[in-house]
mmCIF file with all atom_site columns, N, CA and C in Angstrom:
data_model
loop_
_atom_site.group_PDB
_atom_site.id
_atom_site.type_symbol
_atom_site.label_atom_id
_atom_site.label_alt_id
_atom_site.label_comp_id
_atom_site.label_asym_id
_atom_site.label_entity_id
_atom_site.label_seq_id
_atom_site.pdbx_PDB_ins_code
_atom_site.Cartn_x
_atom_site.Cartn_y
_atom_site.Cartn_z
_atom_site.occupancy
_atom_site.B_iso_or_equiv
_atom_site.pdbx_formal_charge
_atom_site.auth_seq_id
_atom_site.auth_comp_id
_atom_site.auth_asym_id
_atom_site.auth_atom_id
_atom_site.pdbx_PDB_model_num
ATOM 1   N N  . UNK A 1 1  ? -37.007 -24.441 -12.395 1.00 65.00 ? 1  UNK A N  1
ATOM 2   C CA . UNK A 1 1  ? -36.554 -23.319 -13.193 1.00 65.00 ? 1  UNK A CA 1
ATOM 3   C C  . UNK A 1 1  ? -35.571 -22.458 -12.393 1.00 65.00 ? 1  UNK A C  1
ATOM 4   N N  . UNK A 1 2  ? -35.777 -22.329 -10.839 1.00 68.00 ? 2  UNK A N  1
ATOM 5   C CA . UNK A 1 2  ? -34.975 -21.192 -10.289 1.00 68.00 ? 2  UNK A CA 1
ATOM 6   C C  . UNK A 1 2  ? -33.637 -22.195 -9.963  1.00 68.00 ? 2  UNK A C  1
ATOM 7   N N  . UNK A 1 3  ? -33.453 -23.283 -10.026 1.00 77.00 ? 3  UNK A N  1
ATOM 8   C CA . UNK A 1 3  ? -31.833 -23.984 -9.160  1.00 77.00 ? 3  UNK A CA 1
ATOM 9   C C  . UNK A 1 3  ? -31.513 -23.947 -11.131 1.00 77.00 ? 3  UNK A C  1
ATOM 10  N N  . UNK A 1 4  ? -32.012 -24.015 -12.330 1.00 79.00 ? 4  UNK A N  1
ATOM 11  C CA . UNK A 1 4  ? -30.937 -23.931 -13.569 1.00 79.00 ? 4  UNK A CA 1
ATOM 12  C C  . UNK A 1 4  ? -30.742 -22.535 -13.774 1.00 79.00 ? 4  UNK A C  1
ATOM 13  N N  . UNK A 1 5  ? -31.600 -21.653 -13.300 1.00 72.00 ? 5  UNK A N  1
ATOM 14  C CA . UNK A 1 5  ? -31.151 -20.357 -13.600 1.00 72.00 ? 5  UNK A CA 1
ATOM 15  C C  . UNK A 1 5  ? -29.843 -20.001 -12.542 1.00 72.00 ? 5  UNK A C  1
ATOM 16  N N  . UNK A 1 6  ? -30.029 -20.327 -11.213 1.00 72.00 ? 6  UNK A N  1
ATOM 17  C CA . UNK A 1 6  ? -29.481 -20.251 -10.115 1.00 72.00 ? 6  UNK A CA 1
ATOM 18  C C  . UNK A 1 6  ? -27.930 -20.946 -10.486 1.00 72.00 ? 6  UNK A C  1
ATOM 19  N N  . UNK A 1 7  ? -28.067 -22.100 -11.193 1.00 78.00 ? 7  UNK A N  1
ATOM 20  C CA . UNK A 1 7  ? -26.709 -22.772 -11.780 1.00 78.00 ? 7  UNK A CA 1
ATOM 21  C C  . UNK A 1 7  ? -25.949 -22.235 -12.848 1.00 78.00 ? 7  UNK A C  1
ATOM 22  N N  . UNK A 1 8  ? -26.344 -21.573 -13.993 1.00 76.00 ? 8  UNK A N  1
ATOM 23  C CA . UNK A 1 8  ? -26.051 -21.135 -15.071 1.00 76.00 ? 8  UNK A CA 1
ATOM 24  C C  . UNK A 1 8  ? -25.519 -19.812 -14.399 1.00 76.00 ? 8  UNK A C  1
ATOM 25  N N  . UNK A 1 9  ? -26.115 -18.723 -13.720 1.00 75.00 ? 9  UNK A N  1
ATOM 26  C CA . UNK A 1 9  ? -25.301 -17.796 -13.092 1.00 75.00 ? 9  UNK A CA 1
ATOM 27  C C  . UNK A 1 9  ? -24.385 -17.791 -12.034 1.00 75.00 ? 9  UNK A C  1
ATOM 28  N N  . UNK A 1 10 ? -24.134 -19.125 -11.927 1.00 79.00 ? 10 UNK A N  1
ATOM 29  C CA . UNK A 1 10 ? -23.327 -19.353 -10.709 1.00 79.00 ? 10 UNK A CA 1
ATOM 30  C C  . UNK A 1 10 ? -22.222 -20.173 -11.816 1.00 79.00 ? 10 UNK A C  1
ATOM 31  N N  . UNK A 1 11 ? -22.255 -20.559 -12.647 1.00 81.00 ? 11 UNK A N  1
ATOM 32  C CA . UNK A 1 11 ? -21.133 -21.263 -14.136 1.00 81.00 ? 11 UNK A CA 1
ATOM 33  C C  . UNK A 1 11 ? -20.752 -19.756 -14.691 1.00 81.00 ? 11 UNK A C  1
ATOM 34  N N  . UNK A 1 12 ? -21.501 -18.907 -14.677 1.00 76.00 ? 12 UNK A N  1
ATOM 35  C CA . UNK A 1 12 ? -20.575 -17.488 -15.129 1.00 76.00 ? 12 UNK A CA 1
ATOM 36  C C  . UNK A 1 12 ? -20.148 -16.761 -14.262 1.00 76.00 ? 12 UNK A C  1
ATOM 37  N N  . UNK A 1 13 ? -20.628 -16.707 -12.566 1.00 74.00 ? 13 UNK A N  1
ATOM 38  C CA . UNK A 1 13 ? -19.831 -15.969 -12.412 1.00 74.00 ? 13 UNK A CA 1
ATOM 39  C C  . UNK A 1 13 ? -18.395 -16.634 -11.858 1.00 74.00 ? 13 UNK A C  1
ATOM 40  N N  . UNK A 1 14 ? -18.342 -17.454 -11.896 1.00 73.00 ? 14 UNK A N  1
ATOM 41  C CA . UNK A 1 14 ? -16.895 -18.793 -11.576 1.00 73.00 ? 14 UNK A CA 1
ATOM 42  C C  . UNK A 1 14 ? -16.030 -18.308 -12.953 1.00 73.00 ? 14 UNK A C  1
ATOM 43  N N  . UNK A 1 15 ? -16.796 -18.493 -13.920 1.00 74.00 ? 15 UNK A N  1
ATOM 44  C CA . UNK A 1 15 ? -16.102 -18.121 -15.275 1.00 74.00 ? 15 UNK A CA 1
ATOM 45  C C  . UNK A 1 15 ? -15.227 -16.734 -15.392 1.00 74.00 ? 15 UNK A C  1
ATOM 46  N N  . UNK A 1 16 ? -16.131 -15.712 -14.882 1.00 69.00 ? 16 UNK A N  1
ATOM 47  C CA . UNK A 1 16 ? -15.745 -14.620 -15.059 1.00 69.00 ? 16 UNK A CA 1
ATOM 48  C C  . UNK A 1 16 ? -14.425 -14.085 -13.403 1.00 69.00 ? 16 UNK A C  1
ATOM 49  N N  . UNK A 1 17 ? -14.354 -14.947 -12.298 1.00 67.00 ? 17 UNK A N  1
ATOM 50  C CA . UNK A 1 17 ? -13.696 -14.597 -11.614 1.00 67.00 ? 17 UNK A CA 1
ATOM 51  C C  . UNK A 1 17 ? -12.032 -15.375 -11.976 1.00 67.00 ? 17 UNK A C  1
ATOM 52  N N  . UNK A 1 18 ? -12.532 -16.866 -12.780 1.00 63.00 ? 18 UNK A N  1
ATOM 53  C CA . UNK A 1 18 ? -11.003 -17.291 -13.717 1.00 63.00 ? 18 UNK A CA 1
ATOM 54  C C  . UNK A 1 18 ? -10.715 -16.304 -14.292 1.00 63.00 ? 18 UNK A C  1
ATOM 55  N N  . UNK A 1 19 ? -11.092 -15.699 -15.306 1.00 60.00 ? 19 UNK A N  1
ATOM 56  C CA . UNK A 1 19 ? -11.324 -14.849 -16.431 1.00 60.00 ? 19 UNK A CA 1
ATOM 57  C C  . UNK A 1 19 ? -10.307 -13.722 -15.796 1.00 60.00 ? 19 UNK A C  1
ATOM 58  N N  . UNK A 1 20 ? -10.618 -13.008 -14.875 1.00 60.00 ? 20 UNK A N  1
ATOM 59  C CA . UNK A 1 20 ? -9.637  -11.553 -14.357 1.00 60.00 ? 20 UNK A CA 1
ATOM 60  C C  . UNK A 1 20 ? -8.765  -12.691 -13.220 1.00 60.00 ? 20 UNK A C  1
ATOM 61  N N  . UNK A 1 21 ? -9.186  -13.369 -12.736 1.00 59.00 ? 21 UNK A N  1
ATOM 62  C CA . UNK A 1 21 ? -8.084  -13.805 -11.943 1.00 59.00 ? 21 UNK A CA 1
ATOM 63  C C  . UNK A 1 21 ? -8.076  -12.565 -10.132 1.00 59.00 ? 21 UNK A C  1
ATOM 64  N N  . UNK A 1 22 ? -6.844  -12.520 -9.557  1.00 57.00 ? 22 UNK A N  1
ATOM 65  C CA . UNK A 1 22 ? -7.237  -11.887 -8.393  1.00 57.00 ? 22 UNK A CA 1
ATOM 66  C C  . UNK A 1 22 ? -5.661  -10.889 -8.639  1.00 57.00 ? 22 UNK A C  1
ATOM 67  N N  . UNK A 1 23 ? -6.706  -9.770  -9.958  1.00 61.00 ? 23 UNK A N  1
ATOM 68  C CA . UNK A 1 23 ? -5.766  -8.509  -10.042 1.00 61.00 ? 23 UNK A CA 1
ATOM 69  C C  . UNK A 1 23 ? -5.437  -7.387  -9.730  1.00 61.00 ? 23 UNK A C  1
ATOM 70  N N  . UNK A 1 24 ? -6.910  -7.353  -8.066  1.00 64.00 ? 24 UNK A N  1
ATOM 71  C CA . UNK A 1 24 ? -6.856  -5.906  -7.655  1.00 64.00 ? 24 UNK A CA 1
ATOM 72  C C  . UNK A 1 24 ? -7.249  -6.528  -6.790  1.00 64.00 ? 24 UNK A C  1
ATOM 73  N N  . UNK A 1 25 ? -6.890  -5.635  -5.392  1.00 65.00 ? 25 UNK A N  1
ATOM 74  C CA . UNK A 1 25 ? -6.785  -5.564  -3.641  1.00 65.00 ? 25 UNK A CA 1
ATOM 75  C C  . UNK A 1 25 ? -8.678  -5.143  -3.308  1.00 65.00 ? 25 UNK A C  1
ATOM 76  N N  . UNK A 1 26 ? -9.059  -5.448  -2.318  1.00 76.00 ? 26 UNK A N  1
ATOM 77  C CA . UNK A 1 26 ? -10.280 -5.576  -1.526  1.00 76.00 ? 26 UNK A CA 1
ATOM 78  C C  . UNK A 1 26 ? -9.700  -3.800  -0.905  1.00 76.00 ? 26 UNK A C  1
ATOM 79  N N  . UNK A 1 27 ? -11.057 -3.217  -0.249  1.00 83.00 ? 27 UNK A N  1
ATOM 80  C CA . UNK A 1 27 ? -10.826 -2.067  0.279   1.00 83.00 ? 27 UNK A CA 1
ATOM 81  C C  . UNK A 1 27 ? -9.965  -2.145  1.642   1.00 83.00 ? 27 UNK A C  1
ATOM 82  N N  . UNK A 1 28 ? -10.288 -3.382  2.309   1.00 84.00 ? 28 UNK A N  1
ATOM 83  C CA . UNK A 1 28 ? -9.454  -4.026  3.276   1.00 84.00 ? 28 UNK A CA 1
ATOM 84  C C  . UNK A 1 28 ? -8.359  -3.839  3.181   1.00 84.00 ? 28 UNK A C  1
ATOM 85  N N  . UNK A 1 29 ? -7.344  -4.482  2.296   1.00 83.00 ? 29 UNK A N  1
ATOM 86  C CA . UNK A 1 29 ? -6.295  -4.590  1.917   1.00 83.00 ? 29 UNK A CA 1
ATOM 87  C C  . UNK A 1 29 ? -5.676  -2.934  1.429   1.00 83.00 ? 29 UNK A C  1
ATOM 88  N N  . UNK A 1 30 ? -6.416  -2.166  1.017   1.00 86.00 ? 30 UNK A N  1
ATOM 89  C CA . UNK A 1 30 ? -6.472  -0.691  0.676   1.00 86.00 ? 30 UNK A CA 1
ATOM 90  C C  . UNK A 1 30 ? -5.618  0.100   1.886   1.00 86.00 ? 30 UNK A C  1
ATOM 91  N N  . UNK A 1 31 ? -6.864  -0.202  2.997   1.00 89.00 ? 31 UNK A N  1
ATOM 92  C CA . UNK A 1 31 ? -6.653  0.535   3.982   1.00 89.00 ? 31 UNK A CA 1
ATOM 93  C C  . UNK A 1 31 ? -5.509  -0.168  5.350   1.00 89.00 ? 31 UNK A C  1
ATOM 94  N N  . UNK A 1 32 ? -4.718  -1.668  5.090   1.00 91.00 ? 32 UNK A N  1
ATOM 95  C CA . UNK A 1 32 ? -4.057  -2.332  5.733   1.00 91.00 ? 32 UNK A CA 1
ATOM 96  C C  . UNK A 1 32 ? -2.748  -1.328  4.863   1.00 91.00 ? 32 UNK A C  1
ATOM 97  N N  . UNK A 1 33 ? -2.862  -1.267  3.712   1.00 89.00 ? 33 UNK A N  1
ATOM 98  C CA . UNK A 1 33 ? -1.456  -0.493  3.114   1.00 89.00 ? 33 UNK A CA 1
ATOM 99  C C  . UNK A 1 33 ? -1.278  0.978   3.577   1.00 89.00 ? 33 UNK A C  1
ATOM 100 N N  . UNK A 1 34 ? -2.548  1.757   3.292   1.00 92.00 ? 34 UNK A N  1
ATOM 101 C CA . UNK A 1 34 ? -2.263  2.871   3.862   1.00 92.00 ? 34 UNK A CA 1
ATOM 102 C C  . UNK A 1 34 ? -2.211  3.315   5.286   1.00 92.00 ? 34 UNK A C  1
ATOM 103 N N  . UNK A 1 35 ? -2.726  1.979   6.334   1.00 93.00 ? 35 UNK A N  1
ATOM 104 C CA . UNK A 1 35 ? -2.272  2.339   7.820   1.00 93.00 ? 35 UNK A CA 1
ATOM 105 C C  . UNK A 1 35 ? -0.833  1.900   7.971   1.00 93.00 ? 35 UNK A C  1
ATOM 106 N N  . UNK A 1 36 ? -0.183  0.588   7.207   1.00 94.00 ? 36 UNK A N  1
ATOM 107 C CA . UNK A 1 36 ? 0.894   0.714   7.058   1.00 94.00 ? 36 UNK A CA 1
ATOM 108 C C  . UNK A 1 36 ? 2.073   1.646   6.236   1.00 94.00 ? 36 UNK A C  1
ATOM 109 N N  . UNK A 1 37 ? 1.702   2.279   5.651   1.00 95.00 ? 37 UNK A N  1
ATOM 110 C CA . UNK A 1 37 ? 2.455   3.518   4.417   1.00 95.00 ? 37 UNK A CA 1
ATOM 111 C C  . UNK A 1 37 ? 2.239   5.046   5.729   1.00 95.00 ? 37 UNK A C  1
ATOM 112 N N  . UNK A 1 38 ? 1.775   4.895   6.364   1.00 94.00 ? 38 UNK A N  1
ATOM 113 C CA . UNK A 1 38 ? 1.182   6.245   7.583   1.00 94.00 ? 38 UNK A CA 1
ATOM 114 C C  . UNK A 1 38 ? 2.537   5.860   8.640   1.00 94.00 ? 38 UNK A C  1
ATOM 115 N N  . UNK A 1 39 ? 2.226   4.450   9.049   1.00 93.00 ? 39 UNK A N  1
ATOM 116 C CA . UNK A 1 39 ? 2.817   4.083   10.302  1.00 93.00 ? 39 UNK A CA 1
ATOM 117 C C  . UNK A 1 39 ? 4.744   4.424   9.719   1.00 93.00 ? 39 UNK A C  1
ATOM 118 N N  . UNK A 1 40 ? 4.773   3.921   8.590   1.00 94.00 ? 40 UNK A N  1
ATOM 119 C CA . UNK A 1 40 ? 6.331   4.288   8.169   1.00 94.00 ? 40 UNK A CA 1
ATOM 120 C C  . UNK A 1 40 ? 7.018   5.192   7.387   1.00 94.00 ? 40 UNK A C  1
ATOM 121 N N  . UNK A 1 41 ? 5.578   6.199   7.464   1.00 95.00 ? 41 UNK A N  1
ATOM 122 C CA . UNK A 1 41 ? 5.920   7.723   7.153   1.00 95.00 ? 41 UNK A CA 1
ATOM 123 C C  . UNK A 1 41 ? 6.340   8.470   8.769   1.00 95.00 ? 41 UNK A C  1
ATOM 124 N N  . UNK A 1 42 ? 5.425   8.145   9.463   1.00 94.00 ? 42 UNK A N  1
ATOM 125 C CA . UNK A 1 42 ? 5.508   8.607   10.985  1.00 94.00 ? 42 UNK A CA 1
ATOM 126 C C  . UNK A 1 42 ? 7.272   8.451   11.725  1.00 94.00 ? 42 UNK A C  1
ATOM 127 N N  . UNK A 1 43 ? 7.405   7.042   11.085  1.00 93.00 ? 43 UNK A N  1
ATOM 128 C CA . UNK A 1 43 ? 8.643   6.291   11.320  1.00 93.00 ? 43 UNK A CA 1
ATOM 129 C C  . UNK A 1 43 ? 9.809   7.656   11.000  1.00 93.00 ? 43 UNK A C  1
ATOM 130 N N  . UNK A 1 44 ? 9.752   7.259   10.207  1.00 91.00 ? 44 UNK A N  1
ATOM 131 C CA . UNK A 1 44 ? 10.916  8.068   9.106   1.00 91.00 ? 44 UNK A CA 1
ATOM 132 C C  . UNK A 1 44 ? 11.200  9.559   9.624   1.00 91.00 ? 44 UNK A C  1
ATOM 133 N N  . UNK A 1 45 ? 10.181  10.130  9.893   1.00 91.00 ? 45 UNK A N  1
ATOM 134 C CA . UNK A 1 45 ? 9.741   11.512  10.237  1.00 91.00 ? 45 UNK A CA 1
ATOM 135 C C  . UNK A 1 45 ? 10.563  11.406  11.571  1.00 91.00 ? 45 UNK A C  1
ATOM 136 N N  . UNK A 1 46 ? 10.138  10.435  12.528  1.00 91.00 ? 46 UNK A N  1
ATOM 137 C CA . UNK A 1 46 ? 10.901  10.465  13.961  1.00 91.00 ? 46 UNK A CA 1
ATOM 138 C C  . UNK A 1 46 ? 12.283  10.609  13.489  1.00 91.00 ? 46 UNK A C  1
ATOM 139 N N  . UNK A 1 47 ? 12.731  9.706   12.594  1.00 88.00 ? 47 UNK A N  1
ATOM 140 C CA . UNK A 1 47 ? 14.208  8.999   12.560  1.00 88.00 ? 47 UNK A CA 1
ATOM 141 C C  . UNK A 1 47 ? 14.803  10.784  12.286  1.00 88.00 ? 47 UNK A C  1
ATOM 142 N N  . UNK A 1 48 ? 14.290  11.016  11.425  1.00 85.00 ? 48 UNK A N  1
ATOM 143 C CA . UNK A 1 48 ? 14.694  12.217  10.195  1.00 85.00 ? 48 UNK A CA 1
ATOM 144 C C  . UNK A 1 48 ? 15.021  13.565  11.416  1.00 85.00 ? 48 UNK A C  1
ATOM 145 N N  . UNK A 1 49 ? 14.221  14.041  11.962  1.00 87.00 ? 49 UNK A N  1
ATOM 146 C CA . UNK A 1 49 ? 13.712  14.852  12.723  1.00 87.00 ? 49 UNK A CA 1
ATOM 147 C C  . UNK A 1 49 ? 14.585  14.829  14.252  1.00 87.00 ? 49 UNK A C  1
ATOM 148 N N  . UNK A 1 50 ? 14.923  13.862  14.723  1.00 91.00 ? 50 UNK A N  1
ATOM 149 C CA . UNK A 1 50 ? 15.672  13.865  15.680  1.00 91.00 ? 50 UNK A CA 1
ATOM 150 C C  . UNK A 1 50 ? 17.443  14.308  15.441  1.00 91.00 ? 50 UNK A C  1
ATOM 151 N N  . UNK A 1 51 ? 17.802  14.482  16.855  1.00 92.00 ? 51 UNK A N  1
ATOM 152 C CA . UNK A 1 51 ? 18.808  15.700  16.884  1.00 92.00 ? 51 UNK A CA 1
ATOM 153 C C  . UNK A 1 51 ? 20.096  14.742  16.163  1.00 92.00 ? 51 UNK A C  1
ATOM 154 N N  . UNK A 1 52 ? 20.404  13.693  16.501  1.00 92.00 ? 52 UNK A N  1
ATOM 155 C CA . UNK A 1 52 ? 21.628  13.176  16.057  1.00 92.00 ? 52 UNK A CA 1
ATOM 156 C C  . UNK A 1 52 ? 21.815  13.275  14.205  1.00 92.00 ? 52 UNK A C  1
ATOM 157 N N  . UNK A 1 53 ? 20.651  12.809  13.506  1.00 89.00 ? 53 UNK A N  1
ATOM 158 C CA . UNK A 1 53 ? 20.339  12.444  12.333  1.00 89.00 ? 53 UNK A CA 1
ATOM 159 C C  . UNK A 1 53 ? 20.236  13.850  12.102  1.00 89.00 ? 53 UNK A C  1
ATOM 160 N N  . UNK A 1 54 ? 19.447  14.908  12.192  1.00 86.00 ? 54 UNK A N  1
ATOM 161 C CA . UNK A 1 54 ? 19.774  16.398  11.845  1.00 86.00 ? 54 UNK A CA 1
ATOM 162 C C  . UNK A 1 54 ? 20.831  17.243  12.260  1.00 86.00 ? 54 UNK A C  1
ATOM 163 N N  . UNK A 1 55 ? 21.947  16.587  13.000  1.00 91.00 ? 55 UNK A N  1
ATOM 164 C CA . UNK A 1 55 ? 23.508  17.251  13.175  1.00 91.00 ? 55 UNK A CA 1
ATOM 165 C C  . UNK A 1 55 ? 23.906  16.234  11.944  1.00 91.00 ? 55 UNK A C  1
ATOM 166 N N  . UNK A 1 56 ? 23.946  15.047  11.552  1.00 92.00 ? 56 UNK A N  1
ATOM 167 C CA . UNK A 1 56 ? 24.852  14.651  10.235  1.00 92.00 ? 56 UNK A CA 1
ATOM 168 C C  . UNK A 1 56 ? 23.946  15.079  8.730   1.00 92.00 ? 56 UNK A C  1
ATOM 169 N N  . UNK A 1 57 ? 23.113  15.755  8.735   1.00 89.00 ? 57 UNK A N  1
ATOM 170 C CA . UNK A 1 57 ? 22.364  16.033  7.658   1.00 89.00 ? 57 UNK A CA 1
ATOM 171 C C  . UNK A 1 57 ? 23.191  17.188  7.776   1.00 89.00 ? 57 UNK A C  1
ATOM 172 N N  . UNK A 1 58 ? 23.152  18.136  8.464   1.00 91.00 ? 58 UNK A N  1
ATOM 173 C CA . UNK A 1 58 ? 23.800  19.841  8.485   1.00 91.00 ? 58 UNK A CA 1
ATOM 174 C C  . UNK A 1 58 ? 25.216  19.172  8.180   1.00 91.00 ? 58 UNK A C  1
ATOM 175 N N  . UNK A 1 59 ? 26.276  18.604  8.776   1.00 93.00 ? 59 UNK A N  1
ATOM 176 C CA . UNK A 1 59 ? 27.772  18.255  7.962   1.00 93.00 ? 59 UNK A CA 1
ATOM 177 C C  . UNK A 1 59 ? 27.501  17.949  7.238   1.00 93.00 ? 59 UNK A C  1
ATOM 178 N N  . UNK A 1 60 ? 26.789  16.822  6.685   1.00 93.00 ? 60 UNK A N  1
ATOM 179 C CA . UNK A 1 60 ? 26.743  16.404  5.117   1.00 93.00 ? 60 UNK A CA 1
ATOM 180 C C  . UNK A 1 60 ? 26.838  17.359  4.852   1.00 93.00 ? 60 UNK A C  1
ATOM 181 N N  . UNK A 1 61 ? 26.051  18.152  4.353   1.00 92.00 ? 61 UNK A N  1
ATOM 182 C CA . UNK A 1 61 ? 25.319  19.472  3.288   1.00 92.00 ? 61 UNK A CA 1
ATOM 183 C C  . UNK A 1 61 ? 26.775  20.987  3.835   1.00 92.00 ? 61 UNK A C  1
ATOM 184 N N  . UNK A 1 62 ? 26.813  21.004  5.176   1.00 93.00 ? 62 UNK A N  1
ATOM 185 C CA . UNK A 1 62 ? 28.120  22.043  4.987   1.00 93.00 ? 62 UNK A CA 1
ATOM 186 C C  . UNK A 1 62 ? 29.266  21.542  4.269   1.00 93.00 ? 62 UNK A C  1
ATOM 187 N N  . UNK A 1 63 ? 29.856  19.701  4.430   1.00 91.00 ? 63 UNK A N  1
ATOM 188 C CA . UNK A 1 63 ? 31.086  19.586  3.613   1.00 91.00 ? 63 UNK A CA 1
ATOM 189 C C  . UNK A 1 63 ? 30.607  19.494  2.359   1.00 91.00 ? 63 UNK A C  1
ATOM 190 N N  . UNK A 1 64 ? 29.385  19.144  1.686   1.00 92.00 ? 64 UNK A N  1
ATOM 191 C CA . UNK A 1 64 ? 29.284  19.165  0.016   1.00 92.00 ? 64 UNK A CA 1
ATOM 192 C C  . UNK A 1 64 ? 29.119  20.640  -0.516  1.00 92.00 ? 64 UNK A C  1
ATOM 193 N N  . UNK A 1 65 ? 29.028  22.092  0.062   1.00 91.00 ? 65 UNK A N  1
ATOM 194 C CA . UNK A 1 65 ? 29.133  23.330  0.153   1.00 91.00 ? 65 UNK A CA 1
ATOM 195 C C  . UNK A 1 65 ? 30.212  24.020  0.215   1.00 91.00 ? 65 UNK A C  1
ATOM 196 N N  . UNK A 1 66 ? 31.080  23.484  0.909   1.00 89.00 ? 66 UNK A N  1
ATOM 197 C CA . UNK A 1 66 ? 32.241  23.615  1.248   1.00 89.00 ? 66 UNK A CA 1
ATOM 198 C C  . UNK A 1 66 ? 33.450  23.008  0.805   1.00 89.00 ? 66 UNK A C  1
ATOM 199 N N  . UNK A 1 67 ? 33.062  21.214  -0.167  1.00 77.00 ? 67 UNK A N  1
ATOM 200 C CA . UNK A 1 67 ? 33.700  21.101  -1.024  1.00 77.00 ? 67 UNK A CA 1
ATOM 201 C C  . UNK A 1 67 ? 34.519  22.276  -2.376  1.00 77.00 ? 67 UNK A C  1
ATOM 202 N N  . UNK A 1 68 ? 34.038  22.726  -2.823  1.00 66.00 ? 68 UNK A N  1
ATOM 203 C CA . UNK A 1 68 ? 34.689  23.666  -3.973  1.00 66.00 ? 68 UNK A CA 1
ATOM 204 C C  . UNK A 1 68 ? 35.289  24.492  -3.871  1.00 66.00 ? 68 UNK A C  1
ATOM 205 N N  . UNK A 1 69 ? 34.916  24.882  -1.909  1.00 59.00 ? 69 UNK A N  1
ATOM 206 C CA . UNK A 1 69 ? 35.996  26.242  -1.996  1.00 59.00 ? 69 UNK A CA 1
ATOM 207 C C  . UNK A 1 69 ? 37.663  25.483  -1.315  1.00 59.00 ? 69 UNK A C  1
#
């Protein structure tokens, strides 16, 4: 009695993992995105933040200011 019960719930849950297929991420995979989405926020922040890249942000923005007059 327990290996057909044991079989019959093991035929649905096979059924039911065809059924949705593999349409959502493991918590694993969760937290591999958000240490990667951190690591290339951090990135960006360096790039952004340093002196060369914030002297052509200030010209940009003075010649588009300074365009009209």
């Amino acid at each position: 009695m327990y290996k057909a019960v044991w079989a019959r719930l093991s035929a649905l849950v096979c059924r039911m993992r065809a059924a949705r297929g593999d349409a959502g991420m493991v918590t694993s995979e969760y937290a591999m995105g958000i240490v990667a989405a951190v690591g290339f926020a951090v990135l960006l922040y360096q790039v952004v933040t340093s002196e060369v890249v914030a002297a052509q942000l200030q010209a940009i923005v003075k010649r588009a200011l300074s365009a009209g007059a």
